[in-house]
CSV table of C-alpha atoms in Angstrom, one decimal:
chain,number,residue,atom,x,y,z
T,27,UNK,CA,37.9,-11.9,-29.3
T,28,UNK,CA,40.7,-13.4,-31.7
T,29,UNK,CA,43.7,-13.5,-32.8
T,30,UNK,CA,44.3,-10.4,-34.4
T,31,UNK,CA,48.3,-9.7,-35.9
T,32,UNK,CA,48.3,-6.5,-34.2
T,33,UNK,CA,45.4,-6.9,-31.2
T,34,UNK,CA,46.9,-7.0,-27.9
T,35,UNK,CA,43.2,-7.6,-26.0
T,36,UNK,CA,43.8,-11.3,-25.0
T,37,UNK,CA,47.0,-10.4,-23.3
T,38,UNK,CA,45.8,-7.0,-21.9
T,39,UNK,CA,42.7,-7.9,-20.9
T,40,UNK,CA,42.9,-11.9,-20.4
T,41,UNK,CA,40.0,-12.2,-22.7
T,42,UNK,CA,39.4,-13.9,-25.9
T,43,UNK,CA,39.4,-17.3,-27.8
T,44,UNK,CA,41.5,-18.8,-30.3
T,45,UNK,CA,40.0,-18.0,-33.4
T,46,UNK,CA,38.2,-21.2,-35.0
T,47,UNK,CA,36.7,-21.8,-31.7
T,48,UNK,CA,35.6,-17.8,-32.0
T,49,UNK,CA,34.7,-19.0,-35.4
T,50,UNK,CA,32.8,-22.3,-34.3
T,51,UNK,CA,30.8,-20.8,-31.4
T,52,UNK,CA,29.4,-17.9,-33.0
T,53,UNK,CA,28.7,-19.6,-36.2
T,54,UNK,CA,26.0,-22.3,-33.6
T,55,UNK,CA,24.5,-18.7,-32.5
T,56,UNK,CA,24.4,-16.7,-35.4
T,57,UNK,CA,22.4,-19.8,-38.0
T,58,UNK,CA,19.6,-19.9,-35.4
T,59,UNK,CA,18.7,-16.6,-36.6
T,60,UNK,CA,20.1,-16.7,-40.3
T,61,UNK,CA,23.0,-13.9,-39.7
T,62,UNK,CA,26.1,-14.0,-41.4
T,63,UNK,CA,29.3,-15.0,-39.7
T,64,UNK,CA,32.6,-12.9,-40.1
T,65,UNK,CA,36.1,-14.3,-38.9
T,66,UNK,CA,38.3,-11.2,-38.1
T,67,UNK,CA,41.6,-11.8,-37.0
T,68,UNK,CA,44.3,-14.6,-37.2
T,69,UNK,CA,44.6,-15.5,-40.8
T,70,UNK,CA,48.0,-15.4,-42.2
T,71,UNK,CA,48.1,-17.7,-44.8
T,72,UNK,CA,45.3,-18.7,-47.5
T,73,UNK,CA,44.6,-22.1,-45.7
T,74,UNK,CA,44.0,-20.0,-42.2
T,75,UNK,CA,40.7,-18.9,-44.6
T,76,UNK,CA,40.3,-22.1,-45.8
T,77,UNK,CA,39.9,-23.5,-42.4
T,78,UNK,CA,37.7,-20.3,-41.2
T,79,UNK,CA,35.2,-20.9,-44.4
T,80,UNK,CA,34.9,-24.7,-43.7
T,81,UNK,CA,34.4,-23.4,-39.6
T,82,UNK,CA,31.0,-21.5,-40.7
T,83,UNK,CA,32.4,-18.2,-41.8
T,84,UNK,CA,30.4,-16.2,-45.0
T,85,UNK,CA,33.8,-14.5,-45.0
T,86,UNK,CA,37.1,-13.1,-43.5
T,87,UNK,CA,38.4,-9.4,-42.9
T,88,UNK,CA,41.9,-10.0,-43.7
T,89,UNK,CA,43.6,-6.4,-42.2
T,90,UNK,CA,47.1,-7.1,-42.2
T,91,UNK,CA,46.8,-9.4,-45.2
T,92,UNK,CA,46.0,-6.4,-47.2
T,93,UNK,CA,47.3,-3.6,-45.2
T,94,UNK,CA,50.9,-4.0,-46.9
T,95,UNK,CA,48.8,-3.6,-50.6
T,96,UNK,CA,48.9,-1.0,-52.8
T,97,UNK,CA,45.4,0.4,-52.8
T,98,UNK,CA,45.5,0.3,-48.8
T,99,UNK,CA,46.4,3.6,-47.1
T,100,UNK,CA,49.8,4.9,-46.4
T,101,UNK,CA,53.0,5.1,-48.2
T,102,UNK,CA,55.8,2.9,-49.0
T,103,UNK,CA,58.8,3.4,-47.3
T,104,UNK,CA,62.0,1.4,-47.4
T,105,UNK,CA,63.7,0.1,-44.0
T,106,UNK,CA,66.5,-2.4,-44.2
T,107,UNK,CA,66.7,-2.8,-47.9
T,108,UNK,CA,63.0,-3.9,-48.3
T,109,UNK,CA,59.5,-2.3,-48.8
T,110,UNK,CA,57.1,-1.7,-46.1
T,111,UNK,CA,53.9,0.3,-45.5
T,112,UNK,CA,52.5,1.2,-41.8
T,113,UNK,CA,49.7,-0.7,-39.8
T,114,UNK,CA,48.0,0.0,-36.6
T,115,UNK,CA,45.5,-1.2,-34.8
T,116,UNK,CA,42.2,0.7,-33.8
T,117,UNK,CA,43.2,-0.2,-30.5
T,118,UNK,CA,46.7,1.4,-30.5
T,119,UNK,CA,47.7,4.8,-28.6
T,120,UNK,CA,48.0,6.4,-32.3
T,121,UNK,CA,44.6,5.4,-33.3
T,122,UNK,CA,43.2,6.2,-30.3
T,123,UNK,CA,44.5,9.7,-29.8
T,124,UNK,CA,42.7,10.3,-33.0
T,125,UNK,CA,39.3,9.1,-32.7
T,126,UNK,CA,39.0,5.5,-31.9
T,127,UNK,CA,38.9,5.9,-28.2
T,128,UNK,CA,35.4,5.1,-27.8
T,129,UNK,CA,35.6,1.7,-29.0
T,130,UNK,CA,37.4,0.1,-25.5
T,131,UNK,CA,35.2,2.7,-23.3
T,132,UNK,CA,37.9,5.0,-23.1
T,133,UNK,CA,36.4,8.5,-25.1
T,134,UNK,CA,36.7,10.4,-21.7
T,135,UNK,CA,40.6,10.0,-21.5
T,136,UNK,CA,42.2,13.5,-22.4
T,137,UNK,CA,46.0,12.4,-21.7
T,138,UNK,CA,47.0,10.1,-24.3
T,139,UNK,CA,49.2,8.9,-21.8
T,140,UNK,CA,46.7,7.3,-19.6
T,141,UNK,CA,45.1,5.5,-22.5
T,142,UNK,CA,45.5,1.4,-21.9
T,143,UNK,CA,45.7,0.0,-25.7
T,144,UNK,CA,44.5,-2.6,-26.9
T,145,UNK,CA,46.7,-2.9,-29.8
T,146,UNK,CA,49.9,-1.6,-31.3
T,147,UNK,CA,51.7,0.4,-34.5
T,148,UNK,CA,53.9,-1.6,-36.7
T,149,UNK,CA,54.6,-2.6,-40.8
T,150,UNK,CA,54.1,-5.5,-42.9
T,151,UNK,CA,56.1,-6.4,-46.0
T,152,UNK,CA,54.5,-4.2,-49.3
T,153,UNK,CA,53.2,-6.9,-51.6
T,154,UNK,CA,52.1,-5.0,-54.2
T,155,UNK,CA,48.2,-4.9,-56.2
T,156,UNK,CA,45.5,-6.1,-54.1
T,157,UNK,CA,44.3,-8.6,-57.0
T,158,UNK,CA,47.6,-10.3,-56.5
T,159,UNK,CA,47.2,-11.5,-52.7
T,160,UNK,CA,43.2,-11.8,-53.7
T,161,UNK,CA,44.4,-14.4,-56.4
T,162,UNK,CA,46.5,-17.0,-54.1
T,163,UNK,CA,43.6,-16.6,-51.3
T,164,UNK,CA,41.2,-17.5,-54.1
T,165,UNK,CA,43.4,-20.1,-55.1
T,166,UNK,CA,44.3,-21.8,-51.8
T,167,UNK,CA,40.1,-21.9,-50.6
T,168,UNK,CA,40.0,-23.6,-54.2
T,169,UNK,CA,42.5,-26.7,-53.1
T,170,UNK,CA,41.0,-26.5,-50.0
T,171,UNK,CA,38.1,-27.5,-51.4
T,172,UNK,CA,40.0,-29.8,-54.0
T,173,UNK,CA,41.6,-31.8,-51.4
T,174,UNK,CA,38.4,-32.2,-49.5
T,175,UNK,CA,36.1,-33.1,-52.2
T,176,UNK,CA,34.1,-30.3,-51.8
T,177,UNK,CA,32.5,-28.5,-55.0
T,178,UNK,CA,30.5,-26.1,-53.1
T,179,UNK,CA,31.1,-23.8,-50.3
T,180,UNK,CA,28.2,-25.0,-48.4
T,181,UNK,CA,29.3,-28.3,-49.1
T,182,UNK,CA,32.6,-27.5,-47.4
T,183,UNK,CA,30.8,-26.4,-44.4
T,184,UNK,CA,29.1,-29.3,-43.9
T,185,UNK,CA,31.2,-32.0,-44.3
T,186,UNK,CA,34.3,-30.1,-42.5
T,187,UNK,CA,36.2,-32.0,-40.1
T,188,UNK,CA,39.3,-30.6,-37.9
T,189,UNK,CA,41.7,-32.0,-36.1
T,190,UNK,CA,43.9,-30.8,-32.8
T,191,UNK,CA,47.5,-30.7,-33.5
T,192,UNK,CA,50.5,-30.0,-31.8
T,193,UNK,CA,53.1,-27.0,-31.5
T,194,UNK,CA,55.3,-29.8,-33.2
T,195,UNK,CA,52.7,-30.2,-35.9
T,196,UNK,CA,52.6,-26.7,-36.7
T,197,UNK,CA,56.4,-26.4,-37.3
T,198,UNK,CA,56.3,-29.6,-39.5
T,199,UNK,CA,53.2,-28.1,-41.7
T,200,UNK,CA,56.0,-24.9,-42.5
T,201,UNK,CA,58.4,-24.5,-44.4
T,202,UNK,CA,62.0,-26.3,-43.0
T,203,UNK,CA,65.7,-27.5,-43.2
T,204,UNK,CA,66.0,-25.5,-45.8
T,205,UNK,CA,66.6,-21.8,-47.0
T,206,UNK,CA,64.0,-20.6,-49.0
T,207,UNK,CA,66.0,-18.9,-52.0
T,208,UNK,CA,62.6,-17.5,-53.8
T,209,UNK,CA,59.9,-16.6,-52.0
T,210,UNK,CA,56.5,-17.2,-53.0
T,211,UNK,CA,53.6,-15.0,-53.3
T,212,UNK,CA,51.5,-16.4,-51.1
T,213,UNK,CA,54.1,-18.1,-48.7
T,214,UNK,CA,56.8,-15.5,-47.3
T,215,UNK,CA,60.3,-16.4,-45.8
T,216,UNK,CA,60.0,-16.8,-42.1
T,217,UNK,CA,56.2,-17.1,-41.4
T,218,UNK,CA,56.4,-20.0,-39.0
């Protein structure tokens, strides 16, 4: 169980596994009978699916990535100035009050009350056609790939190395002493 923006498991129920280890272990399982690998949860930038390709994955779901599209559900609505559309999780009280229930072993509940989610209701930033956000993922697996020397996917696979960093690592890889003035489109303002 990963590191999904709007999953409250690993915190609710203390189980789960950062997500290229998710990634790396089920990957070993699933090639010794040919099935494909899906990373769900965690990625936030195009070089979270970068890293998640070169880890084994055939591909990514990318909910809150595209949740804040135009062709996903919901309507726009402003709050503070700026455009946003709704996101829940299957996991949250809303969802499961609706239908979802049965997916955490919890269909027999009648009192939404006593539900314990597993998730929660929020909103991400509206970011307009899907094609747009498609186009810098597309883009950042290709220098991905550039930087590595990798032509092929399956190339990228195999000769994938990662390394451990720090908390101090991650800050330095974002963004800093600076205000961003223009945001781009695949990098918004405050993301680290």
């Amino acid at each position: 169980i990963g590191p999904g923006s709007i999953c409250t498991t690993r915190i609710v129920a203390g189980v789960g596994v950062p997500q290229l280890t998710a990634i790396m272990d089920v990957v070993e399982a699933a090639r010794k009978t040919d099935t494909p690998v899906i990373a769900d949860g965690g990625i936030k930038f195009s070089g979270d699916l970068a890293k998640a390709i070169a880890a084994g994955a055939d591909c990514a779901m990318l909910g809150s990535l595209f949740a804040g599209t135009e062709e996903s559900p919901g309507e726009v609505f402003l709050f503070q100035g700026r455009s946003y559309k709704a996101y829940r999780g299957m996991g949250s009280v809303g969802a499961m009050a609706v239908g979802s229930a049965d997916r955490y072993f919890q269909q027999d509940v009648k009192d939404s009350l006593k539900l314990v989610p597993e998730g929660i209701e929020g909103q991400v930033p509206y970011k307009g056609p899907v094609g747009t956000v498609i186009h810098q993922l597309v883009g950042g697996l290709r220098a991905a790939m550039g930087y590595t020397g990798n032509a092929t996917v399956k190339d990228f696979q195999k000769n994938a190395e990662f390394v451990r960093i720090s908390s101090a690592s991650l800050r330095e890889s974002h963004v800093h002493d600076v205000t961003i003035t223009r945001e781009a489109p695949n990098y918004p303002g405050g993301a680290s």
